[in-house]
Tab-separated table of C-alpha atoms in Angstrom:
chain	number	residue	atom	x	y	z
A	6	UNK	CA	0.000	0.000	0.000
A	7	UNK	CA	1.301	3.692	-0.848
A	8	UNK	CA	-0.330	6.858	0.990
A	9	UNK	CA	-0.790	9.614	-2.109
A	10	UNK	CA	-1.764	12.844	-0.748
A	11	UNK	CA	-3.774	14.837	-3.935
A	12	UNK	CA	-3.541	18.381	-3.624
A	13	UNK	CA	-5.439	20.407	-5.461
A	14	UNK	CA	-3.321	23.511	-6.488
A	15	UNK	CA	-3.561	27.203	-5.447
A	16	UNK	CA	-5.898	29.265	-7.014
A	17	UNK	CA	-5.684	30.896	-10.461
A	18	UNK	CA	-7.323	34.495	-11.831
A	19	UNK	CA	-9.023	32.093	-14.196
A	20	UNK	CA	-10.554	30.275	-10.764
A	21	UNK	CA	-11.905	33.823	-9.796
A	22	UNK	CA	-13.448	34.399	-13.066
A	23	UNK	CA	-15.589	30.853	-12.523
A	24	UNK	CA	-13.950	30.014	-16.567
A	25	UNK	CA	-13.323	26.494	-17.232
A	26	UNK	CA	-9.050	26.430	-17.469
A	27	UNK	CA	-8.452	23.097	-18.730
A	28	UNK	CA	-5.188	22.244	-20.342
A	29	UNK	CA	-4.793	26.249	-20.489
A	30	UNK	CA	-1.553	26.792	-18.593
A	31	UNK	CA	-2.061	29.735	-16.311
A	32	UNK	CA	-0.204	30.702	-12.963
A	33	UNK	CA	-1.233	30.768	-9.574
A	34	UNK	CA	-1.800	34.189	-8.316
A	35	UNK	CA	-0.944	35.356	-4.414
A	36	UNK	CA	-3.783	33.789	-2.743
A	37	UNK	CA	-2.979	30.473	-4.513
A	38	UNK	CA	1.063	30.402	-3.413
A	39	UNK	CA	-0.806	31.199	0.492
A	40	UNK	CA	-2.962	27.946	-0.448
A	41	UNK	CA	0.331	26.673	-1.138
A	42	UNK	CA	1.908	27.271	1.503
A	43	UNK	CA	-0.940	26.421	4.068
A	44	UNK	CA	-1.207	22.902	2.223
A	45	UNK	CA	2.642	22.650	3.147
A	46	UNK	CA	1.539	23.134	6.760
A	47	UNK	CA	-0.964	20.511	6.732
A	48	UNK	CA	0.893	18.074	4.950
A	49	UNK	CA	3.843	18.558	7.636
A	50	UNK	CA	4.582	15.654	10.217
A	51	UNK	CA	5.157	12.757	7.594
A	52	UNK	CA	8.400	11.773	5.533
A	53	UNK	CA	7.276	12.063	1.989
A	54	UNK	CA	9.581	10.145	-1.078
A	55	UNK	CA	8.668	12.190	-3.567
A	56	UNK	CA	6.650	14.919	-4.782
A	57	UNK	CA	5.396	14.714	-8.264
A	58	UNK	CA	3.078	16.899	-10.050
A	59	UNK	CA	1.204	17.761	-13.500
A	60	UNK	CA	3.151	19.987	-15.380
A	61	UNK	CA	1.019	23.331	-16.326
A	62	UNK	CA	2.697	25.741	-14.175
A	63	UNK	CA	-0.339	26.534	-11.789
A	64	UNK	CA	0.132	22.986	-10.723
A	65	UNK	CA	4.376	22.658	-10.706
A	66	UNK	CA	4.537	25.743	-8.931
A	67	UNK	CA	2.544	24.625	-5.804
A	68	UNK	CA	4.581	21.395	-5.989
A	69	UNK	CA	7.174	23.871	-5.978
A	70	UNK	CA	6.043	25.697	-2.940
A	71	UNK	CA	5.523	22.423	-1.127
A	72	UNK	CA	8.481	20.864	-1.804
A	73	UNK	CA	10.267	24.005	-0.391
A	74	UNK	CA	8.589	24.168	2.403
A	75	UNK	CA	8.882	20.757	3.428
A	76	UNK	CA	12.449	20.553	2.439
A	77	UNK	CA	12.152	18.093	-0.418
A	78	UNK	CA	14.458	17.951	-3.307
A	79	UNK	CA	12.616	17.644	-6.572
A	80	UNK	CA	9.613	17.816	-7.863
A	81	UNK	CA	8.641	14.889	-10.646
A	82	UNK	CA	6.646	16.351	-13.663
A	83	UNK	CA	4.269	13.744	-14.882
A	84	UNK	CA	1.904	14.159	-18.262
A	85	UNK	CA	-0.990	11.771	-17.247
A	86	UNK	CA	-1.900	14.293	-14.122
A	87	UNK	CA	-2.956	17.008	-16.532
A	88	UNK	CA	-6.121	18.348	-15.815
A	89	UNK	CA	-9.345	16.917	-17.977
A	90	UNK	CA	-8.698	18.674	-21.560
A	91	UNK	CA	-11.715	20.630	-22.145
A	92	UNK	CA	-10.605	21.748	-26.164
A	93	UNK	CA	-13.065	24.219	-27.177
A	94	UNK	CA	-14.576	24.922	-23.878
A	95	UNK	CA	-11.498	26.528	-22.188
A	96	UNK	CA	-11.859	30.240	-21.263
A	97	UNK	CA	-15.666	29.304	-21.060
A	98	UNK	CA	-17.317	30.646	-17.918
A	99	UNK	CA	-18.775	27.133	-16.066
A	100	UNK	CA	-21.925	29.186	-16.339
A	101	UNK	CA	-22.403	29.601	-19.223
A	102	UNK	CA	-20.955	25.913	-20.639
A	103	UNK	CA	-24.830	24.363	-21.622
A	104	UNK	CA	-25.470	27.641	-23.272
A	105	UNK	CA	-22.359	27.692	-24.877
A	106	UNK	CA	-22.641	23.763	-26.160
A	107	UNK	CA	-26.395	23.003	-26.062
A	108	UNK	CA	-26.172	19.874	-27.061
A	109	UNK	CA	-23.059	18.715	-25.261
A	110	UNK	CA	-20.573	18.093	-27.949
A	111	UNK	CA	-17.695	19.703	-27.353
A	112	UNK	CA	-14.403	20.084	-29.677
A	113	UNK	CA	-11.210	18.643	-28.398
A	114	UNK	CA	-13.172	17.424	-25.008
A	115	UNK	CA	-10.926	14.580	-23.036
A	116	UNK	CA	-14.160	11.971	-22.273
A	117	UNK	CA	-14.718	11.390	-18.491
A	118	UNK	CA	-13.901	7.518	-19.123
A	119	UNK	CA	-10.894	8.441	-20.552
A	120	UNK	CA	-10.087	10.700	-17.147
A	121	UNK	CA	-10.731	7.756	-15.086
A	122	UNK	CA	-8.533	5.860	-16.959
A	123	UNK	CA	-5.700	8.468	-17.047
A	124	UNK	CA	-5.811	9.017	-13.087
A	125	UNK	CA	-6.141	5.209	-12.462
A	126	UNK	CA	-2.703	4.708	-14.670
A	127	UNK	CA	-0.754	7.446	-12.960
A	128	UNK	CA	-2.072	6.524	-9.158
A	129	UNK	CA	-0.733	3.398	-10.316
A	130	UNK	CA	2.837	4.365	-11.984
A	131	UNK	CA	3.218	5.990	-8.897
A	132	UNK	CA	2.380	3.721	-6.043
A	133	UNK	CA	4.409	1.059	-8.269
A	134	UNK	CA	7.627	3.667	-7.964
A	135	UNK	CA	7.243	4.589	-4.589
A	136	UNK	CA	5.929	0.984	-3.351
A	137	UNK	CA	4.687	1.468	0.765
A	138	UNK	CA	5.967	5.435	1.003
A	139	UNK	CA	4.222	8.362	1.518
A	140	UNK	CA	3.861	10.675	-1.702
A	141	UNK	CA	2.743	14.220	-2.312
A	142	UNK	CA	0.574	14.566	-5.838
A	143	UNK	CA	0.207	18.295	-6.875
A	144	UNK	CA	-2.520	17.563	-9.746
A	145	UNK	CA	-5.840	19.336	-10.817
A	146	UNK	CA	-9.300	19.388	-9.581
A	147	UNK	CA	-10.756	17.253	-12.549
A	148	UNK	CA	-8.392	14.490	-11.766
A	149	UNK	CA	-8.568	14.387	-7.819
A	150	UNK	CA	-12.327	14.450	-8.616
A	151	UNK	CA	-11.972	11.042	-10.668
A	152	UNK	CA	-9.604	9.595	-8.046
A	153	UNK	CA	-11.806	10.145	-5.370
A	154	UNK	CA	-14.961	8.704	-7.124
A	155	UNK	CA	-12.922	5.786	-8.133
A	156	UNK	CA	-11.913	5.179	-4.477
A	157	UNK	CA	-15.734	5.724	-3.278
A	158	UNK	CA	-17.141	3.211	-5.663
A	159	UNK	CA	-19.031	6.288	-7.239
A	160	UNK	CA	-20.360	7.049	-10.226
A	161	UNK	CA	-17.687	7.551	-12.828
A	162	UNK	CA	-19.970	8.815	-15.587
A	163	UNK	CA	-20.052	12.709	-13.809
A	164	UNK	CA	-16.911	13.390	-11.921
A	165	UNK	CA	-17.542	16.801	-10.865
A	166	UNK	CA	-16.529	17.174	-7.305
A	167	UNK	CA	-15.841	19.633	-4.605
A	168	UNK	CA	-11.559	19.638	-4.661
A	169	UNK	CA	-11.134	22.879	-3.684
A	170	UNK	CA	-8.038	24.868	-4.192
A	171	UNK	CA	-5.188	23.476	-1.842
A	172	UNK	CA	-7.310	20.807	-0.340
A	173	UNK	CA	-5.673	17.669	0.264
A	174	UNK	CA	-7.129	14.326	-0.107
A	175	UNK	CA	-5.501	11.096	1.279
A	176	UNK	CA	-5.898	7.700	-0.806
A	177	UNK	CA	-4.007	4.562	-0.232
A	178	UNK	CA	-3.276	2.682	-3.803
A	179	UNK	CA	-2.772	-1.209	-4.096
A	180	UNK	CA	-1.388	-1.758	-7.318
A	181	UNK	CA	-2.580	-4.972	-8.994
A	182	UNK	CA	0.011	-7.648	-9.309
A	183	UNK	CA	-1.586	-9.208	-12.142
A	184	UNK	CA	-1.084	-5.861	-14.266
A	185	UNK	CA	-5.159	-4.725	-13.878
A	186	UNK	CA	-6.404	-1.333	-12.448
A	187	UNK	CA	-5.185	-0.569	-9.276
A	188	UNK	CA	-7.730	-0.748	-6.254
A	189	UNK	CA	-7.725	3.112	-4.947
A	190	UNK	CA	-9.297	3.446	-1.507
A	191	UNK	CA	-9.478	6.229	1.417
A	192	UNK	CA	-7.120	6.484	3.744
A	193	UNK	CA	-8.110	7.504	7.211
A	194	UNK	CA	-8.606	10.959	6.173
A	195	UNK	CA	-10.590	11.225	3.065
A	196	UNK	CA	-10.613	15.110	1.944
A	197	UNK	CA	-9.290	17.834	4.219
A	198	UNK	CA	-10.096	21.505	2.680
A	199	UNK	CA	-7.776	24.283	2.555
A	200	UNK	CA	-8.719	26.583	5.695
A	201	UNK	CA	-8.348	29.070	2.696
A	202	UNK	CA	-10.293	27.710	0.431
């Protein structure tokens, strides 16, 4: 068993405009490095292996400001924790997204399935690399949001969930030895929300 702890990370101007961001790389502004930083506090008092993170920059930067402030090295860069691609529907206010695509088709959309799928590999890949250690994920709402279904037994078809920026949510992984999807369940704590939000 591997402990990941998912952080969601900081928040983004895009976050305060309610727009759907997507694979749109856009950096965390002040109050998401504080979210950062206040994650860092929370995720204090365990020895972490690793820290490993999507790659669009609002993500790797509060990996960045973890990692700091715990004193770990590096920070990993994986692809597969990319948030859900949303194509044509990036820059769209959530609002406004059934208006906007009435009858649900939209361009360049990553499919929920293929979300689940995605998370479930990299939980995986990661629990397989850092086999019975404790690891910090720095990844995107959409994805945490698919983990944590998965590891509720939940509906997968809707993943929409309530990761908020710089909450933390604990799941123990047990890869599968015969090479099948890993079984994902809560650890002791399931979501803890940034006292920020």
């Amino acid at each position: 068993m591997t402990l990941l702890r998912l952080v969601r990370h900081g928040e983004t101007e895009w976050n305060t405009m309610g727009l759907i961001q997507g694979r749109r790389d856009i950096p965390l502004n002040d109050q998401g490095r504080v979210q950062a930083a206040d994650a860092a506090a929370k995720l204090a008092g365990l020895e972490y292996a690793a820290v490993v993170a999507s790659p669009l920059v609002r993500a790797s930067e509060t990996a960045r400001i973890i990692a700091d402030e715990l004193l770990i090295d590096a920070v990993e860069l994986d692809e597969d924790l990319m948030e859900q691609a949303w194509g044509a529907a990036e820059g769209v206010e959530w609002s406004d997204l059934d208006d906007a695509f009435p009858d649900g088709q939209i361009k360049g959309r990553e499919r929920t399935g293929q979300l689940v799928e995605r998370a479930e590999r990299a939980m995986d890949r990661i629990a397989r690399a850092y086999a019975g250690r404790n690891i910090i994920v720095v990844t995107h709402g959409g994805l945490i949001n698919a983990v944590n279904h998965r590891a509720a037994a939940a509906d997968l078809s809707d993943v929409r969930g309530s990761a908020g920026n710089g909450s933390i949510s604990d799941v123990d992984v047990h890869p599968d030895s015969s090479g099948g999807a890993p079984s994902i369940t809560y650890a002791t704590v399931s979501v803890v929300e940034s006292a920020l939000g």
